[in-house]
Amino acid sequence: DTEVTQTPKHLVMGMTNKKSLKCEQHMGHRAMYWYKQKAKKPPELMFVYSYEKLSINESVPSRFSPECPNSSLLNLHLHALQPEDSALYLCASSQATGSRNTIYFGEGSWLTVV
Amino acid sequence: GENVEQHPSTLSVQEGDSAVIKCTYSDSASNYFPWYKQELGKRPQLIIDIRSNVGEKKDQRIAVTLNKTAKHFSLHITETQPEDSAVYFCAANAGGTSYGKLTFGQGTILTVHP
């Protein structure tokens, strides 16, 4: 079962709000990722966690704060976002971060910042 | 870092025809090349991948070829069907310090006309 579950599916938030996106996988994968995707563009990597430790931060603004409470869960905390942050946020996981590991995406969370 | 170029950006075919999408990559250390299909409003789904120790891989109507010398890889879809209509992304995953970092092409919008 290659299932990565994300909640919520849709989120509308104001620029002063604090919200969180959640991701869960039960495949025993030790690498988890956050990607951001704008319309008609490819996914852009934001963060990589390997064995629950942050291993890559692609110079993401601090208004996005990732958290990995355990090997199955990944959160993205959102605060003081801008309208241009509206996008599809995709969580993904893979067995490990080695370059030959297949990356599986969740259904995504559609975020609208108003 | 890795750079992946994908062509064409749009492709329109008649049902039953073949479709070919081509990608080139820049980092000779890249050794894993997945292809994702993304339908409107859905997540990217892995449809086929190839590793650098293999020149060709086939799965029913879908095949991928890899030319390491020329640093390009291609997706071939035969006997296209309307349900093949989607955006297709190629990607490359380098080794070394780029663990977990998939670099995507810009995508190809494939339309299959009945």
Short mmCIF file of C-alpha atoms in Angstrom, two decimals:
data_model
loop_
_atom_site.label_atom_id
_atom_site.label_comp_id
_atom_site.label_asym_id
_atom_site.label_seq_id
_atom_site.Cartn_x
_atom_site.Cartn_y
_atom_site.Cartn_z
CA ASP A 1 0.00 0.00 0.00
CA THR A 2 1.61 3.25 -1.17
CA GLU A 3 -0.57 5.61 0.84
CA VAL A 4 0.40 9.05 2.06
CA THR A 5 -2.51 10.80 3.77
CA GLN A 6 -2.78 14.57 4.04
CA THR A 7 -5.22 16.75 5.99
CA PRO A 8 -6.93 19.04 5.44
CA LYS A 9 -7.64 18.71 1.73
CA HIS A 10 -8.59 22.38 1.49
CA LEU A 11 -7.64 25.27 3.75
CA VAL A 12 -8.49 28.95 3.54
CA MET A 13 -6.61 31.20 5.94
CA GLY A 14 -6.11 34.86 6.54
CA MET A 15 -2.69 36.45 6.56
CA THR A 16 -2.68 36.71 10.36
CA ASN A 17 -3.82 33.16 11.03
CA LYS A 18 -1.81 30.22 12.30
CA LYS A 19 -2.68 26.84 10.81
CA SER A 20 -1.04 23.47 10.24
CA LEU A 21 -0.97 20.91 7.46
CA LYS A 22 -0.63 17.28 8.48
CA CYS A 23 0.77 14.24 6.74
CA GLU A 24 0.88 10.59 7.72
CA GLN A 25 2.34 7.45 6.18
CA HIS A 26 2.36 3.88 7.46
CA MET A 27 4.71 2.34 4.95
CA GLY A 28 7.71 2.38 7.28
CA HIS A 29 9.35 5.04 5.14
CA ARG A 30 12.16 6.96 6.85
CA ALA A 31 12.22 9.98 4.53
CA MET A 32 9.43 12.52 4.28
CA TYR A 33 9.11 15.64 2.16
CA TRP A 34 7.13 18.81 1.68
CA TYR A 35 6.68 20.14 -1.85
CA LYS A 36 4.84 23.23 -3.04
CA GLN A 37 3.12 23.26 -6.44
CA LYS A 38 1.68 26.24 -8.24
CA ALA A 39 -0.77 25.83 -11.11
CA LYS A 40 0.76 24.39 -14.30
CA LYS A 41 4.19 24.15 -12.68
CA PRO A 42 6.21 21.22 -11.37
CA PRO A 43 6.42 20.50 -7.65
CA GLU A 44 9.14 22.48 -5.85
CA LEU A 45 10.96 20.91 -2.94
CA MET A 46 10.65 22.74 0.38
CA PHE A 47 11.93 20.38 3.09
CA VAL A 48 13.33 16.88 3.49
CA TYR A 49 13.31 14.88 6.71
CA SER A 50 15.48 11.82 7.04
CA TYR A 51 15.06 9.61 10.10
CA GLU A 52 13.03 12.41 11.73
CA LYS A 53 15.79 14.98 11.28
CA LEU A 54 15.61 17.92 8.91
CA SER A 55 18.17 17.25 6.20
CA ILE A 56 17.25 19.75 3.49
CA ASN A 57 15.65 23.19 3.75
CA GLU A 58 15.45 24.80 0.33
CA SER A 59 15.75 28.34 1.71
CA VAL A 60 12.07 28.38 2.61
CA PRO A 61 10.79 31.53 4.42
CA SER A 62 10.43 31.13 8.17
CA ARG A 63 6.66 31.61 7.95
CA PHE A 64 6.71 27.91 6.98
CA SER A 65 7.86 25.72 9.86
CA PRO A 66 8.14 21.93 9.43
CA GLU A 67 7.94 19.42 12.22
CA CYS A 68 8.44 15.66 12.29
CA PRO A 69 7.01 14.32 15.58
CA ASN A 70 7.78 10.71 14.68
CA SER A 71 8.70 8.57 11.69
CA SER A 72 5.08 8.39 10.47
CA LEU A 73 4.02 12.01 10.85
CA LEU A 74 5.03 15.26 9.22
CA ASN A 75 3.51 18.66 9.90
CA LEU A 76 3.87 22.03 8.22
CA HIS A 77 3.04 24.95 10.48
CA LEU A 78 1.89 28.10 8.71
CA HIS A 79 1.99 31.61 10.12
CA ALA A 80 1.68 35.08 8.61
CA LEU A 81 1.42 33.77 5.07
CA GLN A 82 1.08 35.91 1.98
CA PRO A 83 -1.45 35.53 -0.84
CA GLU A 84 1.36 34.34 -3.12
CA ASP A 85 1.77 31.32 -0.82
CA SER A 86 -1.53 29.99 -2.12
CA ALA A 87 -0.72 26.67 -3.76
CA LEU A 88 -1.05 22.91 -3.55
CA TYR A 89 1.16 21.57 -0.75
CA LEU A 90 2.25 18.01 -1.34
CA CYS A 91 3.65 15.69 1.28
CA ALA A 92 5.69 12.74 0.05
CA SER A 93 7.64 9.85 1.46
CA SER A 94 10.24 7.32 0.40
CA GLN A 95 11.95 4.39 2.01
CA ALA A 96 15.10 6.45 2.53
CA THR A 97 16.71 9.48 0.98
CA GLY A 98 19.09 7.55 -1.24
CA SER A 99 18.91 8.69 -4.82
CA ARG A 100 17.25 5.51 -6.09
CA ASN A 101 14.32 5.54 -3.73
CA THR A 102 10.88 6.01 -5.21
CA ILE A 103 9.03 9.04 -3.87
CA TYR A 104 5.28 8.70 -3.31
CA PHE A 105 3.05 11.76 -3.08
CA GLY A 106 -0.02 12.36 -0.97
CA GLU A 107 -3.18 13.91 -2.42
CA GLY A 108 -2.11 17.35 -1.33
CA SER A 109 -3.60 20.20 0.65
CA TRP A 110 -5.01 23.11 -1.37
CA LEU A 111 -4.12 26.29 0.49
CA THR A 112 -5.70 29.66 -0.20
CA VAL A 113 -4.39 32.71 1.64
CA VAL A 114 -6.78 35.66 1.70
CA GLY B 1 22.82 21.58 -9.25
CA GLU B 2 20.75 19.42 -11.55
CA ASN B 3 18.74 20.96 -14.38
CA VAL B 4 16.08 19.00 -16.27
CA GLU B 5 14.67 20.20 -19.60
CA GLN B 6 11.44 18.64 -20.88
CA HIS B 7 9.92 18.82 -24.38
CA PRO B 8 7.41 19.38 -25.76
CA SER B 9 5.42 21.55 -23.35
CA THR B 10 2.15 20.49 -25.03
CA LEU B 11 1.38 17.43 -27.10
CA SER B 12 -1.86 16.67 -28.88
CA VAL B 13 -2.48 13.23 -30.43
CA GLN B 14 -5.37 11.20 -31.76
CA GLU B 15 -6.54 8.17 -29.83
CA GLY B 16 -4.49 5.15 -30.82
CA ASP B 17 -1.43 7.17 -31.81
CA SER B 18 1.87 7.06 -29.95
CA ALA B 19 3.19 9.90 -27.79
CA VAL B 20 6.83 10.62 -26.98
CA ILE B 21 8.09 13.05 -24.34
CA LYS B 22 11.80 13.80 -24.03
CA CYS B 23 13.92 15.06 -21.15
CA THR B 24 17.57 15.99 -20.82
CA TYR B 25 19.50 16.35 -17.59
CA SER B 26 22.72 18.09 -16.72
CA ASP B 27 24.24 16.23 -13.75
CA SER B 28 26.10 13.11 -14.82
CA ALA B 29 25.79 11.86 -11.21
CA SER B 30 22.01 11.51 -11.59
CA ASN B 31 21.08 7.85 -11.49
CA TYR B 32 17.32 7.60 -11.04
CA PHE B 33 14.68 8.94 -13.42
CA PRO B 34 10.98 8.70 -12.53
CA TRP B 35 8.02 9.81 -14.59
CA TYR B 36 4.89 11.18 -12.92
CA LYS B 37 1.40 11.64 -14.35
CA GLN B 38 -0.76 14.35 -12.82
CA GLU B 39 -4.42 14.63 -13.66
CA LEU B 40 -6.23 17.89 -13.05
CA GLY B 41 -6.64 18.50 -9.32
CA LYS B 42 -4.86 15.28 -8.38
CA ARG B 43 -1.48 14.33 -6.99
CA PRO B 44 1.50 13.36 -9.15
CA GLN B 45 1.45 9.58 -9.55
CA LEU B 46 4.49 7.54 -10.45
CA ILE B 47 3.88 5.70 -13.70
CA ILE B 48 7.32 4.32 -14.47
CA ASP B 49 10.92 4.85 -13.45
CA ILE B 50 14.33 3.81 -14.65
CA ARG B 51 17.67 3.48 -12.94
CA SER B 52 20.97 4.28 -14.55
CA ASN B 53 22.10 0.67 -14.85
CA VAL B 54 19.23 -0.02 -17.28
CA GLY B 55 18.72 1.31 -20.82
CA GLU B 56 15.04 0.59 -21.28
CA LYS B 57 12.03 -0.42 -19.22
CA LYS B 58 8.53 -1.27 -20.34
CA ASP B 59 5.21 -1.62 -18.54
CA GLN B 60 2.31 -2.48 -20.85
CA ARG B 61 1.73 0.60 -23.07
CA ILE B 62 4.38 2.71 -21.36
CA ALA B 63 8.12 2.53 -21.90
CA VAL B 64 11.06 4.64 -20.84
CA THR B 65 14.49 4.75 -22.48
CA LEU B 66 17.68 6.18 -21.03
CA ASN B 67 20.81 7.30 -22.84
CA LYS B 68 23.41 8.06 -20.17
CA THR B 69 26.02 9.20 -22.64
CA ALA B 70 23.75 11.83 -24.13
CA LYS B 71 22.08 12.49 -20.76
CA HIS B 72 18.57 12.14 -22.00
CA PHE B 73 15.59 9.92 -21.29
CA SER B 74 12.22 9.57 -22.96
CA LEU B 75 8.70 8.39 -22.19
CA HIS B 76 6.85 6.47 -24.87
CA ILE B 77 3.13 5.83 -24.67
CA THR B 78 1.64 3.56 -27.34
CA GLU B 79 -2.01 3.13 -28.31
CA THR B 80 -2.96 6.30 -26.45
CA GLN B 81 -6.39 6.57 -24.85
CA PRO B 82 -8.37 9.65 -23.72
CA GLU B 83 -7.63 8.73 -20.09
CA ASP B 84 -3.93 9.24 -20.81
CA SER B 85 -4.67 12.97 -21.03
CA ALA B 86 -2.80 14.64 -18.17
CA VAL B 87 0.36 16.55 -17.34
CA TYR B 88 3.47 14.39 -17.40
CA PHE B 89 6.59 15.32 -15.43
CA CYS B 90 10.00 13.77 -15.81
CA ALA B 91 12.46 14.03 -12.94
CA ALA B 92 16.03 13.21 -12.02
CA ASN B 93 17.38 12.32 -8.60
CA ALA B 94 21.10 12.80 -8.19
CA GLY B 95 23.25 11.01 -5.66
CA GLY B 96 25.88 12.40 -3.37
CA THR B 97 24.89 15.41 -1.27
CA SER B 98 21.60 15.83 -3.17
CA TYR B 99 19.94 13.04 -1.22
CA GLY B 100 16.20 13.11 -1.63
CA LYS B 101 16.23 15.95 -4.09
CA LEU B 102 14.10 15.29 -7.15
CA THR B 103 14.52 17.88 -9.88
CA PHE B 104 11.49 18.03 -12.15
CA GLY B 105 11.10 19.03 -15.76
CA GLN B 106 8.55 21.75 -16.55
CA GLY B 107 5.87 19.27 -17.59
CA THR B 108 4.11 18.21 -20.79
CA ILE B 109 0.36 18.64 -21.20
CA LEU B 110 -0.77 15.60 -23.17
CA THR B 111 -4.19 15.71 -24.80
CA VAL B 112 -5.56 12.57 -26.45
CA HIS B 113 -8.49 13.29 -28.75
CA PRO B 114 -11.12 10.54 -29.16
#
